JSON list of C-alpha atoms in Angstrom, two decimals:
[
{"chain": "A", "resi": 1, "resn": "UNK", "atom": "CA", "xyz": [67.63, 42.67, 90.23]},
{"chain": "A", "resi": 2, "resn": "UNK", "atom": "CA", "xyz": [70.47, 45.24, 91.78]},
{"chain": "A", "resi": 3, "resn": "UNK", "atom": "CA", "xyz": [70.33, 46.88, 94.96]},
{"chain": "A", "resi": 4, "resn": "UNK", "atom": "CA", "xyz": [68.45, 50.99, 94.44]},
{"chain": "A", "resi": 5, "resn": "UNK", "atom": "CA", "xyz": [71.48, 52.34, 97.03]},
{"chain": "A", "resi": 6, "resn": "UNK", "atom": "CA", "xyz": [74.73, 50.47, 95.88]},
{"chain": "A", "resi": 7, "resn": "UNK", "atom": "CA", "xyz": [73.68, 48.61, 92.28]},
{"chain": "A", "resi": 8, "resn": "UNK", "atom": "CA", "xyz": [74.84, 45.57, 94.26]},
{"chain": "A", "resi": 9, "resn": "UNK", "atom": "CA", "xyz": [73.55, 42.44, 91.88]},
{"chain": "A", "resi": 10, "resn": "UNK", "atom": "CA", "xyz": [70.55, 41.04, 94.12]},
{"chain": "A", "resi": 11, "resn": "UNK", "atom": "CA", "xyz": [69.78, 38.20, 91.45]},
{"chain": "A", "resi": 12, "resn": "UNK", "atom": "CA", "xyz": [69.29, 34.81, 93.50]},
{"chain": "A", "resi": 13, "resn": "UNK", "atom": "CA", "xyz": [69.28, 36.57, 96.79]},
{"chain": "A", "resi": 14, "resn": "UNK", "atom": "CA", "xyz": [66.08, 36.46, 99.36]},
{"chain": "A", "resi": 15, "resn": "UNK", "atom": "CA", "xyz": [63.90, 39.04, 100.93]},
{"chain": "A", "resi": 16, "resn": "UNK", "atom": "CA", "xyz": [66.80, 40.41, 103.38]},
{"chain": "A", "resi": 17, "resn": "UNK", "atom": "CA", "xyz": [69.55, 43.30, 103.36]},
{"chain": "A", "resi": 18, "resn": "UNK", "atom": "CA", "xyz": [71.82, 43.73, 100.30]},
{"chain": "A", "resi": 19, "resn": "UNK", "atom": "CA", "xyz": [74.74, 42.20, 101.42]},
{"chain": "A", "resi": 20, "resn": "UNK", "atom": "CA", "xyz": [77.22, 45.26, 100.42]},
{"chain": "A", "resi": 21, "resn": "UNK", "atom": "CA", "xyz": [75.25, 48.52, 102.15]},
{"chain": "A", "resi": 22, "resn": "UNK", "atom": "CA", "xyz": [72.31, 46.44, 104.27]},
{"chain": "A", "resi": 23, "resn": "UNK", "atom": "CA", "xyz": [69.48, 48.21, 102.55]},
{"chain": "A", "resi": 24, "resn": "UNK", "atom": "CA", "xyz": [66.20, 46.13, 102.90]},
{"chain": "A", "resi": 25, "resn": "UNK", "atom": "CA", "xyz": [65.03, 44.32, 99.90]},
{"chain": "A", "resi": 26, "resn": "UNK", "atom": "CA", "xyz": [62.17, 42.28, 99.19]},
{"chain": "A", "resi": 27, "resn": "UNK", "atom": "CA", "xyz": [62.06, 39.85, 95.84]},
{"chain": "A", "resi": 28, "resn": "UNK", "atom": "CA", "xyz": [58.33, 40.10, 96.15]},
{"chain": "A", "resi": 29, "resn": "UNK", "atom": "CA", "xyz": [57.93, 44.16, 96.03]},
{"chain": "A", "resi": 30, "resn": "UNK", "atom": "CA", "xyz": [59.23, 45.80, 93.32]},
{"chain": "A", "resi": 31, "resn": "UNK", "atom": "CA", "xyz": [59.79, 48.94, 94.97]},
{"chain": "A", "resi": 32, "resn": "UNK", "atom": "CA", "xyz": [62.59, 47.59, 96.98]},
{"chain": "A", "resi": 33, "resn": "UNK", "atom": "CA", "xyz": [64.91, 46.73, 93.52]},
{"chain": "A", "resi": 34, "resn": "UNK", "atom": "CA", "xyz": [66.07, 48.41, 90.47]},
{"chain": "A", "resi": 35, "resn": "UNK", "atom": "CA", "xyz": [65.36, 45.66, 87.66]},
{"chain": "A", "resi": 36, "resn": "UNK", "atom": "CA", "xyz": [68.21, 47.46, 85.94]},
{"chain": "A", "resi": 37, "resn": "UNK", "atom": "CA", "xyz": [71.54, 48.05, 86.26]},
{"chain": "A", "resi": 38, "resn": "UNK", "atom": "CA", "xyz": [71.62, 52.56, 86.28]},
{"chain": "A", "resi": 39, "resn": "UNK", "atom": "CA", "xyz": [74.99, 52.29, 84.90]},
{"chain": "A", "resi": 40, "resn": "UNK", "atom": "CA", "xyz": [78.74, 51.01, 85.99]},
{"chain": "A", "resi": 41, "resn": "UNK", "atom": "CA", "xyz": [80.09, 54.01, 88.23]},
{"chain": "A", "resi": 42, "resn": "UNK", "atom": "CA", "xyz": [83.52, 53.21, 86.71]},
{"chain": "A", "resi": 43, "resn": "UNK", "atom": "CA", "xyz": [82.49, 54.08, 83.21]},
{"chain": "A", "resi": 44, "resn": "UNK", "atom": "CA", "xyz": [79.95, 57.14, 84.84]},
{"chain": "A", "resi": 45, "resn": "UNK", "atom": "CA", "xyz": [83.40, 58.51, 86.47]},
{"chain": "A", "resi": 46, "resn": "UNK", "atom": "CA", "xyz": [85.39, 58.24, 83.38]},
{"chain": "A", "resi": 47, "resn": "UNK", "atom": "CA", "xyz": [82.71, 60.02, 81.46]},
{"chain": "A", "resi": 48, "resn": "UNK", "atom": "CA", "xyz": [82.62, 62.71, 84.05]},
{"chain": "A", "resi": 49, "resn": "UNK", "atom": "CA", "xyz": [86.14, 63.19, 84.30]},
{"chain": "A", "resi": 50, "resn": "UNK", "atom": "CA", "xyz": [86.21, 63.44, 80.13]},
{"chain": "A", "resi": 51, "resn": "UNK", "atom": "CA", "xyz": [83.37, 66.04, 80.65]},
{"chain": "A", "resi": 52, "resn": "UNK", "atom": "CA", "xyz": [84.70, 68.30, 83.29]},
{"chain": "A", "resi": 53, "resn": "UNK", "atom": "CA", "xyz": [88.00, 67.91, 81.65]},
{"chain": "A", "resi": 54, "resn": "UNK", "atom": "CA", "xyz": [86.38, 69.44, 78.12]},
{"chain": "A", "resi": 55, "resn": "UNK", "atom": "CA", "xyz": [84.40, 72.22, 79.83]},
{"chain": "A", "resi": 56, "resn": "UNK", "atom": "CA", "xyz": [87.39, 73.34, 81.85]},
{"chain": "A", "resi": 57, "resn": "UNK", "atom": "CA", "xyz": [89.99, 73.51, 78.34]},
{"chain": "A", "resi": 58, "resn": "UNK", "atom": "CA", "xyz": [87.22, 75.65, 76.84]},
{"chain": "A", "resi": 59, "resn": "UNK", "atom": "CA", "xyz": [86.80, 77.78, 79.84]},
{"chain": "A", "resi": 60, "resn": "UNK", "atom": "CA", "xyz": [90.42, 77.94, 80.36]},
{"chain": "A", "resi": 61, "resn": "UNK", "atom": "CA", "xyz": [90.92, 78.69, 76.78]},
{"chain": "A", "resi": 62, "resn": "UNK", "atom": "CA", "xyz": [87.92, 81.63, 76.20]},
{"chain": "A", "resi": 63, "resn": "UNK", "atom": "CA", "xyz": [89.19, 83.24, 79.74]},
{"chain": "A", "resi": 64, "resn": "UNK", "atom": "CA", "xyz": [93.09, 83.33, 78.43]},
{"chain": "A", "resi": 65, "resn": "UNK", "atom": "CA", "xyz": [91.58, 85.11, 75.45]},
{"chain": "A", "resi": 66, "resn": "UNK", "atom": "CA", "xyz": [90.27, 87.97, 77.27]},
{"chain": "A", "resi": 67, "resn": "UNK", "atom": "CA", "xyz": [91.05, 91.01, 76.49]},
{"chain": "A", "resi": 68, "resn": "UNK", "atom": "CA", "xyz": [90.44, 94.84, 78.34]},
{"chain": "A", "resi": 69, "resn": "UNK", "atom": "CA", "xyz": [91.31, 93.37, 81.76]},
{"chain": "A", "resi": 70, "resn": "UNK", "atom": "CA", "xyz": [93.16, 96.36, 83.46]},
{"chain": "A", "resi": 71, "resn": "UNK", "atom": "CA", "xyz": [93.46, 94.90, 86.57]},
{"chain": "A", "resi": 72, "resn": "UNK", "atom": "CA", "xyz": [96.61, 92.00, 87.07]},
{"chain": "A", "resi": 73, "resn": "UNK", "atom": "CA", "xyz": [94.40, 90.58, 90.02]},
{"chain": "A", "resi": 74, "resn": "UNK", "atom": "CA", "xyz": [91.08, 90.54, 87.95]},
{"chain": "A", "resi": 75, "resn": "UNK", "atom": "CA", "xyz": [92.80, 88.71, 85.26]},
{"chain": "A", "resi": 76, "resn": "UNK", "atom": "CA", "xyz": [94.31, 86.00, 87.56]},
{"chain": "A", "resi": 77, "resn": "UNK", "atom": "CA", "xyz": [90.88, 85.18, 89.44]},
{"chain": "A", "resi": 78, "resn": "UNK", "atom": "CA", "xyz": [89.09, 84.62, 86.39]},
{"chain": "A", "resi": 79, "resn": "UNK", "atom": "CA", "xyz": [91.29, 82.32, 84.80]},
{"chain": "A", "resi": 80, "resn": "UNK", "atom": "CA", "xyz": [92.33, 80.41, 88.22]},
{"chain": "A", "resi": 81, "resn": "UNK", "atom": "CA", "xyz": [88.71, 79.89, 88.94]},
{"chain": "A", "resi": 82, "resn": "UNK", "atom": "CA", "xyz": [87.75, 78.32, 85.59]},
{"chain": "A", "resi": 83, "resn": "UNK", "atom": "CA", "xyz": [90.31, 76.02, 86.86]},
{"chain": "A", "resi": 84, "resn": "UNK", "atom": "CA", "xyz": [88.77, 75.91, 90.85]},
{"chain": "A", "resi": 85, "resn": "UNK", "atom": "CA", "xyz": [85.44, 75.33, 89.79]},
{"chain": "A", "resi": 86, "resn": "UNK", "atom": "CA", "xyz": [86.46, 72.08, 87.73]},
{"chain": "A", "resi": 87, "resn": "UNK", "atom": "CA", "xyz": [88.58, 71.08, 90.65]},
{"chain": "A", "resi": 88, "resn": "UNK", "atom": "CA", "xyz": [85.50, 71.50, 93.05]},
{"chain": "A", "resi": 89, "resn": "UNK", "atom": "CA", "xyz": [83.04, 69.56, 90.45]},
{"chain": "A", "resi": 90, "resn": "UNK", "atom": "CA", "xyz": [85.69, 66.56, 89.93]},
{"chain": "A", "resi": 91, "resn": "UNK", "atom": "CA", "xyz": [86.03, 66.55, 93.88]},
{"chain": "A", "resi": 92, "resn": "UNK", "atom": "CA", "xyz": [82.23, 66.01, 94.62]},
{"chain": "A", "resi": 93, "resn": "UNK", "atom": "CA", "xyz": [81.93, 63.92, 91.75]},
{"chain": "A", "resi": 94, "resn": "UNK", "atom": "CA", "xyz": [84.63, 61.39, 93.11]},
{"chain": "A", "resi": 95, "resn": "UNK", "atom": "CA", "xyz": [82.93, 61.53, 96.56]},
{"chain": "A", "resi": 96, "resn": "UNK", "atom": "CA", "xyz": [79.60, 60.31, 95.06]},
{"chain": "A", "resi": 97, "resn": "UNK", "atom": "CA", "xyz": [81.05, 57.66, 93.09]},
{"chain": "A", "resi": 98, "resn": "UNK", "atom": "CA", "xyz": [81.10, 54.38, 94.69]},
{"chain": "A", "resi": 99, "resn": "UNK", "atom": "CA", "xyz": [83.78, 52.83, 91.98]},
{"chain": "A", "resi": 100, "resn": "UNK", "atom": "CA", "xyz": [87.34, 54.12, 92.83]},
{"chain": "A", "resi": 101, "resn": "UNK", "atom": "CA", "xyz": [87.92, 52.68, 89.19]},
{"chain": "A", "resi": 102, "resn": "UNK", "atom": "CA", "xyz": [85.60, 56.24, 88.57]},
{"chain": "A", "resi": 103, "resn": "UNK", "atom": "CA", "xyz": [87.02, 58.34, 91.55]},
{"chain": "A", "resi": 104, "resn": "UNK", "atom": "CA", "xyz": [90.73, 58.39, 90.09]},
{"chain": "A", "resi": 105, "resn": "UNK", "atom": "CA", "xyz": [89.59, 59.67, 86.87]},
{"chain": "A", "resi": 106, "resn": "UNK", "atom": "CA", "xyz": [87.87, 62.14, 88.86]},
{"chain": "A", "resi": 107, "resn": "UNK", "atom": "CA", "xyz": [90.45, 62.99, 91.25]},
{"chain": "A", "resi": 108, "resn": "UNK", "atom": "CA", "xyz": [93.34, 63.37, 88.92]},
{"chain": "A", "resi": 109, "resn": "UNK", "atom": "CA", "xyz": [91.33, 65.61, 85.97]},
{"chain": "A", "resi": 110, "resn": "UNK", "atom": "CA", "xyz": [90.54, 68.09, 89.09]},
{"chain": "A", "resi": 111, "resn": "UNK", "atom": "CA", "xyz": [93.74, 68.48, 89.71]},
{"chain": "A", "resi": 112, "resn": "UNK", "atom": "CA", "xyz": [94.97, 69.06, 86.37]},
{"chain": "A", "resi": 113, "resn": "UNK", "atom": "CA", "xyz": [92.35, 71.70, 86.40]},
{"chain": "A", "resi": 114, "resn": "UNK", "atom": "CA", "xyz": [93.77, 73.66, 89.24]},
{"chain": "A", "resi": 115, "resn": "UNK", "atom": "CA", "xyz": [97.09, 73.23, 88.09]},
{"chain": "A", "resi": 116, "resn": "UNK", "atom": "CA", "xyz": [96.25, 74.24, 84.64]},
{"chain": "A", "resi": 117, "resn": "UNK", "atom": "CA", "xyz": [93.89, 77.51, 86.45]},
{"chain": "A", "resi": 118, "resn": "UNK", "atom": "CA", "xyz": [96.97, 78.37, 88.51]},
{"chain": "A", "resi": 119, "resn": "UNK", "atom": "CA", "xyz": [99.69, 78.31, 85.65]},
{"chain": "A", "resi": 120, "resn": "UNK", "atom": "CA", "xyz": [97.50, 80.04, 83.10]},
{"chain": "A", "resi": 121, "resn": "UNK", "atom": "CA", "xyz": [96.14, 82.62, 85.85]},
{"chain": "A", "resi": 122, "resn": "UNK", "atom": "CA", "xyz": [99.52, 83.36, 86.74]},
{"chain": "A", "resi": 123, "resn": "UNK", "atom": "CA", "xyz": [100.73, 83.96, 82.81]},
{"chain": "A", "resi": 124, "resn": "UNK", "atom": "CA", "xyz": [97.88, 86.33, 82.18]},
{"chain": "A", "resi": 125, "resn": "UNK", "atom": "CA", "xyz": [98.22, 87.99, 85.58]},
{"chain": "A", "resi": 126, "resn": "UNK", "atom": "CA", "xyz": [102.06, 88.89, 84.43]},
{"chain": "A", "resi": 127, "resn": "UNK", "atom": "CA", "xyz": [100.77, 89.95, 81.04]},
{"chain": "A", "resi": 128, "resn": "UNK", "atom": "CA", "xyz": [97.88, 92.22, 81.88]},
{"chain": "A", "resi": 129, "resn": "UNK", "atom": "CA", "xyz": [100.27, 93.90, 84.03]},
{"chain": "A", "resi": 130, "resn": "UNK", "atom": "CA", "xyz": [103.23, 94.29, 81.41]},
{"chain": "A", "resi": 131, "resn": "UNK", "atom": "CA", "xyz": [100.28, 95.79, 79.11]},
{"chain": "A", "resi": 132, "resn": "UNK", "atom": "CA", "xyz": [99.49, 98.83, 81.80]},
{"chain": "A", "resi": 133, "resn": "UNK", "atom": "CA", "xyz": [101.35, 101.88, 81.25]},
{"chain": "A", "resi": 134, "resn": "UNK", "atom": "CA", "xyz": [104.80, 102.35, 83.05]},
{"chain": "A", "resi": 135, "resn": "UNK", "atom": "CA", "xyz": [104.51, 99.14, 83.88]},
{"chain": "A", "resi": 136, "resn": "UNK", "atom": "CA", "xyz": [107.61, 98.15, 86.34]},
{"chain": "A", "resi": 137, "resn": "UNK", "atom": "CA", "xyz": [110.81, 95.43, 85.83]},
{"chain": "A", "resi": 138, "resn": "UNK", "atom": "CA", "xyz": [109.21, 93.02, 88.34]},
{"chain": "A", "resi": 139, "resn": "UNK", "atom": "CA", "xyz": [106.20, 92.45, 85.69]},
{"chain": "A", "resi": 140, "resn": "UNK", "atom": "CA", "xyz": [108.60, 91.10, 83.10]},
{"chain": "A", "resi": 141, "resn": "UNK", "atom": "CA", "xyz": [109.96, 88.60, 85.64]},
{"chain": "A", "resi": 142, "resn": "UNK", "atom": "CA", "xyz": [109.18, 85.23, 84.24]},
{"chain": "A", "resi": 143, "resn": "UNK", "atom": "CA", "xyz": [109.75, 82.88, 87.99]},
{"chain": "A", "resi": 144, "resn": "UNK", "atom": "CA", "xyz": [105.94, 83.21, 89.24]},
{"chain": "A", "resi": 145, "resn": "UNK", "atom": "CA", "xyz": [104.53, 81.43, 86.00]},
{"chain": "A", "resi": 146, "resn": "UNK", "atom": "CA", "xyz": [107.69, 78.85, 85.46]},
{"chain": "A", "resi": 147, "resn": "UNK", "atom": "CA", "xyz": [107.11, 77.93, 89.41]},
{"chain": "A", "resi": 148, "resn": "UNK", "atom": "CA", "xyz": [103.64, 77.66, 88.85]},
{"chain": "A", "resi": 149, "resn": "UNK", "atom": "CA", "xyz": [103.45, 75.59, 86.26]},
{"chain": "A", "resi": 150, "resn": "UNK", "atom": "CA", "xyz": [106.73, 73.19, 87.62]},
{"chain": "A", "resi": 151, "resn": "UNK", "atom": "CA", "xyz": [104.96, 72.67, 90.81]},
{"chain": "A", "resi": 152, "resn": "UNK", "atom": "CA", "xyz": [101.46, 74.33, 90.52]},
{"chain": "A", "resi": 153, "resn": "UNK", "atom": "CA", "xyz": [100.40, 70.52, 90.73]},
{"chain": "A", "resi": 154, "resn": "UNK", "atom": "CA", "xyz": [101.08, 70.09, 94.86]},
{"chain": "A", "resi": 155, "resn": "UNK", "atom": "CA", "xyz": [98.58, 73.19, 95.29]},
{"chain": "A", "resi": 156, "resn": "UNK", "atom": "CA", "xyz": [95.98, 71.47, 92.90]},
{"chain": "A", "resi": 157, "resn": "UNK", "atom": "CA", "xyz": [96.67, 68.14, 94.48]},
{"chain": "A", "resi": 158, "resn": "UNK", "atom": "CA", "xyz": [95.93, 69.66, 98.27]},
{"chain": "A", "resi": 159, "resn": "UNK", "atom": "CA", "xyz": [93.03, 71.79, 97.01]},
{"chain": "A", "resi": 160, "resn": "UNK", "atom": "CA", "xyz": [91.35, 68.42, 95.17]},
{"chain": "A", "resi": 161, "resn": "UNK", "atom": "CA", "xyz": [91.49, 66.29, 98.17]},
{"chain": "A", "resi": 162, "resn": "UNK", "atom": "CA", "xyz": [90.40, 69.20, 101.06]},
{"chain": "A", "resi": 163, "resn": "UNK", "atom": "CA", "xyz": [87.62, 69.16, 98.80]},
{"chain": "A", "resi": 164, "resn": "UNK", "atom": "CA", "xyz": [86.82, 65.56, 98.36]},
{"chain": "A", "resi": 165, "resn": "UNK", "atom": "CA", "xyz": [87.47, 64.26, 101.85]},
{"chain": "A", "resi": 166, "resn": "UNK", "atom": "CA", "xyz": [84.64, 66.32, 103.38]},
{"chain": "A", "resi": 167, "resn": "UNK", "atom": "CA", "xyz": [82.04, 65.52, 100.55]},
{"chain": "A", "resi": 168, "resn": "UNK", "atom": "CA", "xyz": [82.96, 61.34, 101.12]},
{"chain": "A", "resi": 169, "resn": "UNK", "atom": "CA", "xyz": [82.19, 62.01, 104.45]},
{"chain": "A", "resi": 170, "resn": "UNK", "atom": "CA", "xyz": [78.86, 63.68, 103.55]},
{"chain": "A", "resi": 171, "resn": "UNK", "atom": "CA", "xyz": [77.38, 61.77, 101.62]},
{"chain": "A", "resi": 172, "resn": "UNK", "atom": "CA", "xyz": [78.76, 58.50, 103.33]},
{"chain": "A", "resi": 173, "resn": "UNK", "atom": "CA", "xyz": [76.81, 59.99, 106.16]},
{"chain": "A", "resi": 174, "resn": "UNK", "atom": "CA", "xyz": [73.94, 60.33, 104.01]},
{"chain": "A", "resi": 175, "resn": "UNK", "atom": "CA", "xyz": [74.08, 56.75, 103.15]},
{"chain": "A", "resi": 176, "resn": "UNK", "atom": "CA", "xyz": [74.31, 55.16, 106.65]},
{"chain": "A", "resi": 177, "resn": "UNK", "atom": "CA", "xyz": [70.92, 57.95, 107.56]},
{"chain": "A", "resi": 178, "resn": "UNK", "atom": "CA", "xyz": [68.84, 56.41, 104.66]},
{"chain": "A", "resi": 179, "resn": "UNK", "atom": "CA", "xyz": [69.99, 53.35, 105.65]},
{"chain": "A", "resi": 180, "resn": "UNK", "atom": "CA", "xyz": [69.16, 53.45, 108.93]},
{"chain": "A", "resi": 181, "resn": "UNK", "atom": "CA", "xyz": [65.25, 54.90, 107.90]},
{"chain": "A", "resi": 182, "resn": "UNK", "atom": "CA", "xyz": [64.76, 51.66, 105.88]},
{"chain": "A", "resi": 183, "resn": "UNK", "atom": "CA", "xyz": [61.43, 50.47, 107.10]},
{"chain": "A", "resi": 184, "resn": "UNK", "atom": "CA", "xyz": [62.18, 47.47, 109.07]},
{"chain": "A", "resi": 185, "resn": "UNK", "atom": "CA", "xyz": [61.91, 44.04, 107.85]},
{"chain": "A", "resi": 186, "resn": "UNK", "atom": "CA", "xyz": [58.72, 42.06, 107.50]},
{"chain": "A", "resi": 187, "resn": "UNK", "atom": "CA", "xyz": [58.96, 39.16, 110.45]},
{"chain": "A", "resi": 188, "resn": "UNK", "atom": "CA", "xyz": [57.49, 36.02, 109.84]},
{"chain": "A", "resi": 189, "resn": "UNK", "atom": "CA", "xyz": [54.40, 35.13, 111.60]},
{"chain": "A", "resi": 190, "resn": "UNK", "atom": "CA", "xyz": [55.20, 32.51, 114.58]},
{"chain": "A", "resi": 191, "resn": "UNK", "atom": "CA", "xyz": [54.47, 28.84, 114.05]},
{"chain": "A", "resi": 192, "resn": "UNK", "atom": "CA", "xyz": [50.54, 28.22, 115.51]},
{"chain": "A", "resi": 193, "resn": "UNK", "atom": "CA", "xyz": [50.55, 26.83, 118.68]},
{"chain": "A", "resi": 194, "resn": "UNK", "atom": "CA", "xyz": [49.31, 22.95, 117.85]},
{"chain": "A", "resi": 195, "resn": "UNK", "atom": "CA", "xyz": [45.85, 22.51, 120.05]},
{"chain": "A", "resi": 196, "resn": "UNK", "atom": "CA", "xyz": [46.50, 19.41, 123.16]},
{"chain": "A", "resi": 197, "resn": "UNK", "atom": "CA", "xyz": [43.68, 16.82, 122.30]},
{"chain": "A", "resi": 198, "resn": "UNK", "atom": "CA", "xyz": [40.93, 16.68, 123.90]},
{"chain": "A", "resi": 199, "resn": "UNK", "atom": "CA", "xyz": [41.07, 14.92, 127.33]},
{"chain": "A", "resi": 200, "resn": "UNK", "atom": "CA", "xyz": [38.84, 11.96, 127.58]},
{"chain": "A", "resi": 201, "resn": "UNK", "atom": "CA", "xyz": [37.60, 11.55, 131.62]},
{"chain": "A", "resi": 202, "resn": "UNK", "atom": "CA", "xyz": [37.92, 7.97, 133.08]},
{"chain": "A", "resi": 203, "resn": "UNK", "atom": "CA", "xyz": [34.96, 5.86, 133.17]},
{"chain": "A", "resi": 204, "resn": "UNK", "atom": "CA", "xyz": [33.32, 6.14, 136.35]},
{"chain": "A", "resi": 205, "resn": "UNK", "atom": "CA", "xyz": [33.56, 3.06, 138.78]},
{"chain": "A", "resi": 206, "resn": "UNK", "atom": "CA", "xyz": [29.93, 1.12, 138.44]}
]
């Protein structure tokens, strides 16, 4: 018996509030419990991060592969937001995740994503530009891509976290709502009142 909102184990427990996020429970209704565990939310963040991390390597890899961008700019966007996008699904993944043993996963894959979106972007960016015609010296400068990919990580890292601060706030806020729309506990009839016996008049004097 586990909690619906938190999974907490409710095994052994009576009709109250789960103990780790107060949501009502009742052993008596089975519409209160899950009878199953869903699923550890470390191993559902690991598997998230491993699929986010996947789809963002292919992306990455198809956009890099591009070819017929005439526009430096164009190129850049595409591949950087293969690389945003994964950083924004990691980030609202981690917030929803109640495990930080899944949130780190998380966390850290979106912000290899960005990094890897930025660096990339920024090598294709440089090399649609030295393919246009008369192209000028600066577009053979190699500094933007090196910096990018030395410390393209402190972007990704700031970019990860203004994302996933606001969605643990969300849907923490989300949490404490439904929690607080629980219907209310069932009270316990009071004790009845036991009756006073019946009062027996004196005998009247003869």
């Amino acid at each position: 018996m586990y909690c619906i909102s938190c999974e907490y184990r409710l095994s052994g427990l009576e009709a109250g509030r789960c103990p780790e996020c107060g949501r009502a429970f009742d052993p008596a209704d089975s519409s209160t419990f899950d009878r199953r565990r869903r699923g550890p939310q470390a191993l559902l963040g690991i598997g998230s991060a491993l699929l986010i991390g996947g789809l963002s390597f292919f992306g990455l890899q198809q956009t890099i592969l591009m070819k017929g961008l005439q526009s430096q700019f164009t190129a850049f966007w595409i591949v950087a937001g293969v690389g945003l996008a994964a950083g924004v699904a990691a980030a609202v993944l981690a917030a929803w995740n109640r495990s930080w043993l899944g949130r780190i996963p998380l966390l850290l894959v979106g912000i290899v994503a960005v990094w890897a979106g930025l660096a990339f972007g920024h090598d294709k960016y440089y090399r649609v530009w030295q393919a246009l015609p008369d192209a000028p010296d600066e577009a053979y400068a190699d500094s933007g891509p090196v910096a990018t990919l030395l410390a393209g990580w402190i972007p990704g890292g700031i970019f990860v976290v203004g994302v996933f601060l606001p969605a643990l706030l969300v849907f923490s806020w989300k949490r404490k709502q439904r929690r607080s729309l629980a219907p209310p506990l069932p009270t316990a009839p009071p004790p009845p009142t036991p009756l006073a016996p019946p009062t027996v008049p004196p005998d009247a004097p003869s």
